[in-house]
Short mmCIF file of the C-alpha atoms (twelve columns), coordinates in Angstrom:
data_MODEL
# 
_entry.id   MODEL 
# 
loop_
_atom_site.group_PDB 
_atom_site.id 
_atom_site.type_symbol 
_atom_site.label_atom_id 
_atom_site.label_alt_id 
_atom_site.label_comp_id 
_atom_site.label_asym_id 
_atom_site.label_seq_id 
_atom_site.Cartn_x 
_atom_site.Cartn_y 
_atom_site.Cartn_z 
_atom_site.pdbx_PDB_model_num 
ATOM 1   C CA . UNK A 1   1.514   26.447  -23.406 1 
ATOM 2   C CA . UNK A 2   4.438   25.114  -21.739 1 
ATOM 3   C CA . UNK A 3   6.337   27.094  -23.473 1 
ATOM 4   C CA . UNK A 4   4.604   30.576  -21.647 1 
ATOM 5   C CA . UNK A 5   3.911   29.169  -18.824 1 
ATOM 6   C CA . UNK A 6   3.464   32.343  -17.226 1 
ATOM 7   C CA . UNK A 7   1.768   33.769  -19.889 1 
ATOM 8   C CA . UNK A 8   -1.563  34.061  -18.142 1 
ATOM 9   C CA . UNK A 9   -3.132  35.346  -21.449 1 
ATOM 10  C CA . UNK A 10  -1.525  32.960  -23.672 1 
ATOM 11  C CA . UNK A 11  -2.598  29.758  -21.359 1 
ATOM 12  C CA . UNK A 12  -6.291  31.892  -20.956 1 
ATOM 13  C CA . UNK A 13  -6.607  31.534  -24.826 1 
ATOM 14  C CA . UNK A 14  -4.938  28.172  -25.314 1 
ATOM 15  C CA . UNK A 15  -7.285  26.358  -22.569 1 
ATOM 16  C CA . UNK A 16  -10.265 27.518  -23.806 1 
ATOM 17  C CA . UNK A 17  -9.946  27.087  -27.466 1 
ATOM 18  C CA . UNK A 18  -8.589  23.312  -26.680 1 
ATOM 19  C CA . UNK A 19  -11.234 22.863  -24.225 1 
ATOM 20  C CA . UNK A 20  -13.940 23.762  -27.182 1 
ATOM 21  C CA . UNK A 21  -11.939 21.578  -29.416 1 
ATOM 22  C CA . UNK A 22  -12.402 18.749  -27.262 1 
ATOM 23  C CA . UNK A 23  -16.060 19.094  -25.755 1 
ATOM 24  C CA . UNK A 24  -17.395 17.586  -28.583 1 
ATOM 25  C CA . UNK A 25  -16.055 14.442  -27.495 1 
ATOM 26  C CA . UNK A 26  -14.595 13.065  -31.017 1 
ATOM 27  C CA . UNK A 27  -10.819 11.681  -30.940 1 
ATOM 28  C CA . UNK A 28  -8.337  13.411  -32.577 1 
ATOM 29  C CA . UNK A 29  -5.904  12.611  -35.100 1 
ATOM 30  C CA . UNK A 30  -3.540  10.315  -34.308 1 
ATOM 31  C CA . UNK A 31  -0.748  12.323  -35.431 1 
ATOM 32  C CA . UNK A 32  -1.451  15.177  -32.326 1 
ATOM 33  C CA . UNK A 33  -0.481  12.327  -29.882 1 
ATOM 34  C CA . UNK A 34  3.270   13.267  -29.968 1 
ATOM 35  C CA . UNK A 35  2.460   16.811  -28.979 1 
ATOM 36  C CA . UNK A 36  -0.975  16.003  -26.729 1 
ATOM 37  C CA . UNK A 37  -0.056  12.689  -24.647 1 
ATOM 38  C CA . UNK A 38  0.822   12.118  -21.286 1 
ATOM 39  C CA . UNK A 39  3.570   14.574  -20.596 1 
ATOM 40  C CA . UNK A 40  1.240   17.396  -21.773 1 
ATOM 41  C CA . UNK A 41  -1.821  16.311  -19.588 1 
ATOM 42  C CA . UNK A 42  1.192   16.205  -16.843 1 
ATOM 43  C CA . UNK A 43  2.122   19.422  -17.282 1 
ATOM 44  C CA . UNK A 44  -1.705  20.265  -16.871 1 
ATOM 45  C CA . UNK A 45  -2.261  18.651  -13.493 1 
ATOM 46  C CA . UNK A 46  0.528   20.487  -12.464 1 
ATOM 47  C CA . UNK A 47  -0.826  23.867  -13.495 1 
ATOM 48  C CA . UNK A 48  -4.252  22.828  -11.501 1 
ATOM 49  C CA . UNK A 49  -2.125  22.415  -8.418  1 
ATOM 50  C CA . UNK A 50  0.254   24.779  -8.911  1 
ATOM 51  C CA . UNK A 51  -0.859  28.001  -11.671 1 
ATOM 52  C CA . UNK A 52  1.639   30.320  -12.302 1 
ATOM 53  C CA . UNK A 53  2.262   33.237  -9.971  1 
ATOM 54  C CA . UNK A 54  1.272   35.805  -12.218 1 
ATOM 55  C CA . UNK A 55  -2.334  34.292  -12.350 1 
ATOM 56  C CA . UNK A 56  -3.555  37.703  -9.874  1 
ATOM 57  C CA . UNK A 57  -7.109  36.816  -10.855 1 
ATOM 58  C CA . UNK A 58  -7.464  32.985  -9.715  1 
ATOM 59  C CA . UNK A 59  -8.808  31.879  -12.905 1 
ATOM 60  C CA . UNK A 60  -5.660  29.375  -14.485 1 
ATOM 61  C CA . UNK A 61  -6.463  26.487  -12.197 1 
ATOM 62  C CA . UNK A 62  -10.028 26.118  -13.021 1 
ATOM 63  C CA . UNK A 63  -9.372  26.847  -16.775 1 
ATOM 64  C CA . UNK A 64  -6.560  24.179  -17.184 1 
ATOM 65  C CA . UNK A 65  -8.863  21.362  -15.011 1 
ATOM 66  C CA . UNK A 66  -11.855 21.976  -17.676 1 
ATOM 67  C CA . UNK A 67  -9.351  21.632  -20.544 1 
ATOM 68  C CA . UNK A 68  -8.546  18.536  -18.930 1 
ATOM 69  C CA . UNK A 69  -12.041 17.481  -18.420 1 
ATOM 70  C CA . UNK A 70  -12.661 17.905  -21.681 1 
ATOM 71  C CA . UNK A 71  -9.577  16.594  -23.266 1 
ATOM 72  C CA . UNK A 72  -10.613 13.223  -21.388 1 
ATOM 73  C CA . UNK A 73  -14.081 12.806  -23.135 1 
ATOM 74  C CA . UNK A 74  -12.191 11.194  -26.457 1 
ATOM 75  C CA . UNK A 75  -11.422 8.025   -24.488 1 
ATOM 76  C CA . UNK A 76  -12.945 5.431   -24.697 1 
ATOM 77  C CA . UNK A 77  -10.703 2.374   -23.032 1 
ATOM 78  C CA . UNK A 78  -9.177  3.471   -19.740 1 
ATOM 79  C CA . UNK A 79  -6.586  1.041   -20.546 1 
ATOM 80  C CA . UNK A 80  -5.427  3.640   -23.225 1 
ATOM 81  C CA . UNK A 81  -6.461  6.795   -21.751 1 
ATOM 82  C CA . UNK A 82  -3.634  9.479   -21.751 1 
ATOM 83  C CA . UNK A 83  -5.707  11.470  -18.675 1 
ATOM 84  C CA . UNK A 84  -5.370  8.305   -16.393 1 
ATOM 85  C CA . UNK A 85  -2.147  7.273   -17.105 1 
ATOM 86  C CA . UNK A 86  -0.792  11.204  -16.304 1 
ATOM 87  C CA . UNK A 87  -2.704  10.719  -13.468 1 
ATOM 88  C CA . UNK A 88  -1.127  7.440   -12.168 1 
ATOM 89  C CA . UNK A 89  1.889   9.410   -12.415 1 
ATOM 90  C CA . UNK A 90  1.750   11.048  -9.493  1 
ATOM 91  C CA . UNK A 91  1.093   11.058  -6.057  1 
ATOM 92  C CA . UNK A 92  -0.892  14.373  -4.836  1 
ATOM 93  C CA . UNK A 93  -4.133  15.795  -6.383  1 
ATOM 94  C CA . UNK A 94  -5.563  17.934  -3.650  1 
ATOM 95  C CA . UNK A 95  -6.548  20.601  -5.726  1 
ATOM 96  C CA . UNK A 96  -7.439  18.861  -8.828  1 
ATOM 97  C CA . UNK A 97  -10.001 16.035  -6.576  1 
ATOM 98  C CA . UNK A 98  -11.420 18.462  -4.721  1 
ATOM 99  C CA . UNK A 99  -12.937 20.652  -7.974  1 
ATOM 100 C CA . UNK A 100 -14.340 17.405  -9.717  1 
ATOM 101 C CA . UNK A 101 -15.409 16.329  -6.167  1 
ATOM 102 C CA . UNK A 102 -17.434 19.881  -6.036  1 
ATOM 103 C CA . UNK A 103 -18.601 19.898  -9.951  1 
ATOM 104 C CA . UNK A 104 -19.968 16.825  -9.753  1 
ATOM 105 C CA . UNK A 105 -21.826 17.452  -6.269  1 
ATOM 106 C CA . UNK A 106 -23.154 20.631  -8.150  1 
ATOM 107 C CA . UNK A 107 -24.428 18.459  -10.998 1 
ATOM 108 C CA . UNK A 108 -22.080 20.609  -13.150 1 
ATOM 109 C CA . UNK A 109 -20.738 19.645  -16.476 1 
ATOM 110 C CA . UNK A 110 -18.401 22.755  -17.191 1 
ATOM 111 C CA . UNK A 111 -17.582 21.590  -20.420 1 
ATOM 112 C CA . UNK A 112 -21.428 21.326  -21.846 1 
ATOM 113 C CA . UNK A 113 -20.876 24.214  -24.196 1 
ATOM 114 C CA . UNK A 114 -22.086 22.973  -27.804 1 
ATOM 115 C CA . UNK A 115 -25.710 21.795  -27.608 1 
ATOM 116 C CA . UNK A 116 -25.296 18.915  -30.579 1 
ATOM 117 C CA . UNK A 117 -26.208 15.198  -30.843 1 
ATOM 118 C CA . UNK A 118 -25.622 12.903  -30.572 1 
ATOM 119 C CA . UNK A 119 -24.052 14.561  -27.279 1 
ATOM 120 C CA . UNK A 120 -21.034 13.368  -25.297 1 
ATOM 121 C CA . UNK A 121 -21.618 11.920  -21.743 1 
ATOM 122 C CA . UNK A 122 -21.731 14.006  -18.935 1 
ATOM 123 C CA . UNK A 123 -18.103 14.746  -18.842 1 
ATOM 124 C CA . UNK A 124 -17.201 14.879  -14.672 1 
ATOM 125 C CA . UNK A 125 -18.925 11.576  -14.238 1 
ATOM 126 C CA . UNK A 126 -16.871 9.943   -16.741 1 
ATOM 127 C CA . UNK A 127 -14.012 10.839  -15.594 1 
ATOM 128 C CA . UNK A 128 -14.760 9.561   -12.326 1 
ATOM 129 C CA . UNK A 129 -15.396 6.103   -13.628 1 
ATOM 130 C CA . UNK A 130 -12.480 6.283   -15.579 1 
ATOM 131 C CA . UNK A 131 -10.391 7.481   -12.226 1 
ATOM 132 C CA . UNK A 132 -11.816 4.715   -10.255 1 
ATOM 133 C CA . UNK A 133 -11.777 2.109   -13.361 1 
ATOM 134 C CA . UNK A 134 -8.319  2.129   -12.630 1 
ATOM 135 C CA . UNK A 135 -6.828  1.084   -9.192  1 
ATOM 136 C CA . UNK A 136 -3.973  3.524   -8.527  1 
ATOM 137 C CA . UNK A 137 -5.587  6.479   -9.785  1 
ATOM 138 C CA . UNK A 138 -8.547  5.714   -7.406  1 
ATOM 139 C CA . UNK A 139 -5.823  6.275   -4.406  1 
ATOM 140 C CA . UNK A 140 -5.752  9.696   -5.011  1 
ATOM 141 C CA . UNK A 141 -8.792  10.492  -3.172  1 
ATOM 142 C CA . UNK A 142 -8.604  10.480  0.875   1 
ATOM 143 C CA . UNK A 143 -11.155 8.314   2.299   1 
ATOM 144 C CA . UNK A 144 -13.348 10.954  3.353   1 
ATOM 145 C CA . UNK A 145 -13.426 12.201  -0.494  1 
ATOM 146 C CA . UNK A 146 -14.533 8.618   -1.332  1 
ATOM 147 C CA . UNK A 147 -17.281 9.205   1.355   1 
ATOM 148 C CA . UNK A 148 -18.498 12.177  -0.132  1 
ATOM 149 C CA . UNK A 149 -18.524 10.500  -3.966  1 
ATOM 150 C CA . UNK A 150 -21.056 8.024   -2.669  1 
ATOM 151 C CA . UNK A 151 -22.871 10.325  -0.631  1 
ATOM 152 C CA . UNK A 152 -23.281 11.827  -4.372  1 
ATOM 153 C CA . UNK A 153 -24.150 8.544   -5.885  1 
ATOM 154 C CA . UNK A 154 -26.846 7.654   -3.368  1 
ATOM 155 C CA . UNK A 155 -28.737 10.743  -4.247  1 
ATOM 156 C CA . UNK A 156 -28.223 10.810  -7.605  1 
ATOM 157 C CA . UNK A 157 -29.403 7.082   -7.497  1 
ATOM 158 C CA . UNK A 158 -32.302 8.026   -5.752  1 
ATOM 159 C CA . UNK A 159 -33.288 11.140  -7.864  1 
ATOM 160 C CA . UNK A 160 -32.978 9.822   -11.413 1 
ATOM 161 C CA . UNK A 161 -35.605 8.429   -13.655 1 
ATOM 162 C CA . UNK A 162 -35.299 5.088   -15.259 1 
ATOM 163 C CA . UNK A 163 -34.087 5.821   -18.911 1 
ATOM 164 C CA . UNK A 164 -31.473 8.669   -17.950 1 
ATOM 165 C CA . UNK A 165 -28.541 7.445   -19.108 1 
ATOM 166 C CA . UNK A 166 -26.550 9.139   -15.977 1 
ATOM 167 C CA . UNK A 167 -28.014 6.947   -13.445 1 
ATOM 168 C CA . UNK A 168 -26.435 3.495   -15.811 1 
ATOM 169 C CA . UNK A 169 -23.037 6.056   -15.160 1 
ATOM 170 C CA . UNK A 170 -23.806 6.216   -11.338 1 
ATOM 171 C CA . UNK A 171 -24.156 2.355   -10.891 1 
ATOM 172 C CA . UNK A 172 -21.210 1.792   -12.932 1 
ATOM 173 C CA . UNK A 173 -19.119 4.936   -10.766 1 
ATOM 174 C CA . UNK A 174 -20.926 2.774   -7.274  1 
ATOM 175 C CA . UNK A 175 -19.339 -0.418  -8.662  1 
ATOM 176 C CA . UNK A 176 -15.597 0.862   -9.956  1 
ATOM 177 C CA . UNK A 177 -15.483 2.256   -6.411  1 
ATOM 178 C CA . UNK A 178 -16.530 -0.650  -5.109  1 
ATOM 179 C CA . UNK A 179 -13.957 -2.425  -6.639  1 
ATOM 180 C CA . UNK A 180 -11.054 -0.181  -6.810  1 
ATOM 181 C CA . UNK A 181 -11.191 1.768   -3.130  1 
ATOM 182 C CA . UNK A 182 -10.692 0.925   0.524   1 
ATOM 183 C CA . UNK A 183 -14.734 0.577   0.372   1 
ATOM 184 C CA . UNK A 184 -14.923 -2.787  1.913   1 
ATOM 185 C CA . UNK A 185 -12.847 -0.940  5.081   1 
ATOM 186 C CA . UNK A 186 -16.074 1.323   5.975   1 
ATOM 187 C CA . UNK A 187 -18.540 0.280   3.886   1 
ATOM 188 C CA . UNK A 188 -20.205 4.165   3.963   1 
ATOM 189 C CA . UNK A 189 -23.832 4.559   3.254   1 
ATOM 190 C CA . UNK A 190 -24.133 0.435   2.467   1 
ATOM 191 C CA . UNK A 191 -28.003 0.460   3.540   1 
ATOM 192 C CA . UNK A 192 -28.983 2.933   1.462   1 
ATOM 193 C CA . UNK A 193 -27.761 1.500   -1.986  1 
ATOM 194 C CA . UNK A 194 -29.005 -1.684  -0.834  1 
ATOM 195 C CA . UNK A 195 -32.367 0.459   -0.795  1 
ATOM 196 C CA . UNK A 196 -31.430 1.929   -3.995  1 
ATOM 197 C CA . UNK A 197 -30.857 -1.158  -5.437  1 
ATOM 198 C CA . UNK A 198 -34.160 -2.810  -4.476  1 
ATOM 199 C CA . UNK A 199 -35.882 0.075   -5.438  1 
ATOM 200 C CA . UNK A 200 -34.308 0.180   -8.921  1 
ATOM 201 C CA . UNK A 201 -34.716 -3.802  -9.177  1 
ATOM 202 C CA . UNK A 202 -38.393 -3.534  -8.675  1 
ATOM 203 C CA . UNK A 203 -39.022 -1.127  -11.665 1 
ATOM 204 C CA . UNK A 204 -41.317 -2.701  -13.896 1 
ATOM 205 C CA . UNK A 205 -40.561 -0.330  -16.968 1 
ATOM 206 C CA . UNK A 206 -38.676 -1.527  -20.161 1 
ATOM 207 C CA . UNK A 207 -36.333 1.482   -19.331 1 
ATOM 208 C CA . UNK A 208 -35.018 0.139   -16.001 1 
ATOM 209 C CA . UNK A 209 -33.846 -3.619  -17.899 1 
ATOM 210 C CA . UNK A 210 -30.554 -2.499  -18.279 1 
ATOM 211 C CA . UNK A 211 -30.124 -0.782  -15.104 1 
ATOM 212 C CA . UNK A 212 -31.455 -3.523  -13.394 1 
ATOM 213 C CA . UNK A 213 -28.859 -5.905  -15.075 1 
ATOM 214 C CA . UNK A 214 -26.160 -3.910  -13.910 1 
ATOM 215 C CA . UNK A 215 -27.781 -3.880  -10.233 1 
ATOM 216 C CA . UNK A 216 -27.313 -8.067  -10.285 1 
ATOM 217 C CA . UNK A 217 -23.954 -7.156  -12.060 1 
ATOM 218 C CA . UNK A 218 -22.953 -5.306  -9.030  1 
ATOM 219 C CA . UNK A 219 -24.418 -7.800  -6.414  1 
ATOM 220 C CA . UNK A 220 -22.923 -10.579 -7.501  1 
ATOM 221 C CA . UNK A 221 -20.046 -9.144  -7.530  1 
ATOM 222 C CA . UNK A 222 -19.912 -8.013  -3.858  1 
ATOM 223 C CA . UNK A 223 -22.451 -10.321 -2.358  1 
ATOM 224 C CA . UNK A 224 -20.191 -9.378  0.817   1 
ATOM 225 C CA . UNK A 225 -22.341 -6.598  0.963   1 
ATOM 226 C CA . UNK A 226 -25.418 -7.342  -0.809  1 
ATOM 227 C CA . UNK A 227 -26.221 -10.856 0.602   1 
ATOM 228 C CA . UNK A 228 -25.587 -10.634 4.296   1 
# 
């Protein structure tokens, strides 16, 4: 790919074959690092931002961001993650946070495309809580992103069922950005996850245990905003 970088139908055919490669969510050989780590995954962020100028049809950018999305469903430790650590590397993301900002307000998981089990998580949430697991890739969305994400969580909080597994994602997302953005400056929408919360604490299924562990997980945790 780097290679033909303005190969539009070489990076076309590249993308998506890697990006069904890694949508199953299995890590690969160890031995691909050399060729797949950081610099690679830098060299994708930079064709999200910036696709080649023979890209007449608009399509590179989004292609490149769900090979990237997908490529970051192997990891499991952030601390280790090769998609986090490119991203700490730099400084500007515009294009890249706004399209997982959008995806994930659509519900969308573009990289959903073999239906077997057991099945990988929702791959744009994840990589939110692995962005915001992580303090300086958190910085890369403005404050009126950030707003938006939790505008996101609070419904999604307030839609899902106990026993989805996506709404255990959404606490965890609620507390990483908690933790790792300029929340405590305008504490955005903290009324109505304190409603979520109590709502989710006063489930009396065997579904909602864990969830509600995380919910005292989170409280304790910020009783600056919880215990007022």
């Amino acid at each position: 790919m780097r290679s033909n970088c303005r190969n539009v139908t070489c990076l076309t055919y590249t993308a998506l074959l890697l990006t069904m490669i890694f949508s199953m969510g299995e890590p690969m050989p160890i031995t691909h690092s050399d060729h797949l780590g950081v610099d690679f995954v830098t060299f994708l962020l930079e064709l999200v931002e910036n696709p080649p100028d023979t890209d007449v049809e608009e399509q590179i950018s989004d292609l490149v961001l769900n090979l990237v999305i997908s490529y970051n469903l192997q990891f499991t430790n952030t601390a280790e993650n090769t998609v986090v650590k490119a991203l700490a590397r730099i400084s500007v993301a515009k294009t890249f946070t706004e399209k997982i900002l959008l995806l994930l307000n659509r519900e969308e998981d573009p990289v959903r495309i073999f239906d077997h089990q057991p099945a990988p998580p929702h791959s744009v949430l994840k990589l939110f809580v692995d962005i915001f697991t992580n303090e300086r890739t958190s910085t890369l969305f403005y404050t009126n992103d950030t707003k938006v994400l939790i505008d996101i969580i609070v419904r999604q909080l307030t839609d899902l069922s106990p026993g989805d597994t996506r709404r255990q994602q959404y606490l965890e997302l609620c507390r990483v950005v908690m933790r790792n953005s300029s929340y405590g400056d305008h504490q955005h929408r903290r009324d109505d996850i304190c409603k979520c919360f109590t709502l989710i604490f006063c489930e009396e299924s065997e579904k909602s245990v864990s969830d509600q562990q995380l919910v005292r997980n989170i409280s304790n945790e910020f009783p600056q905003f919880f215990k007022k």
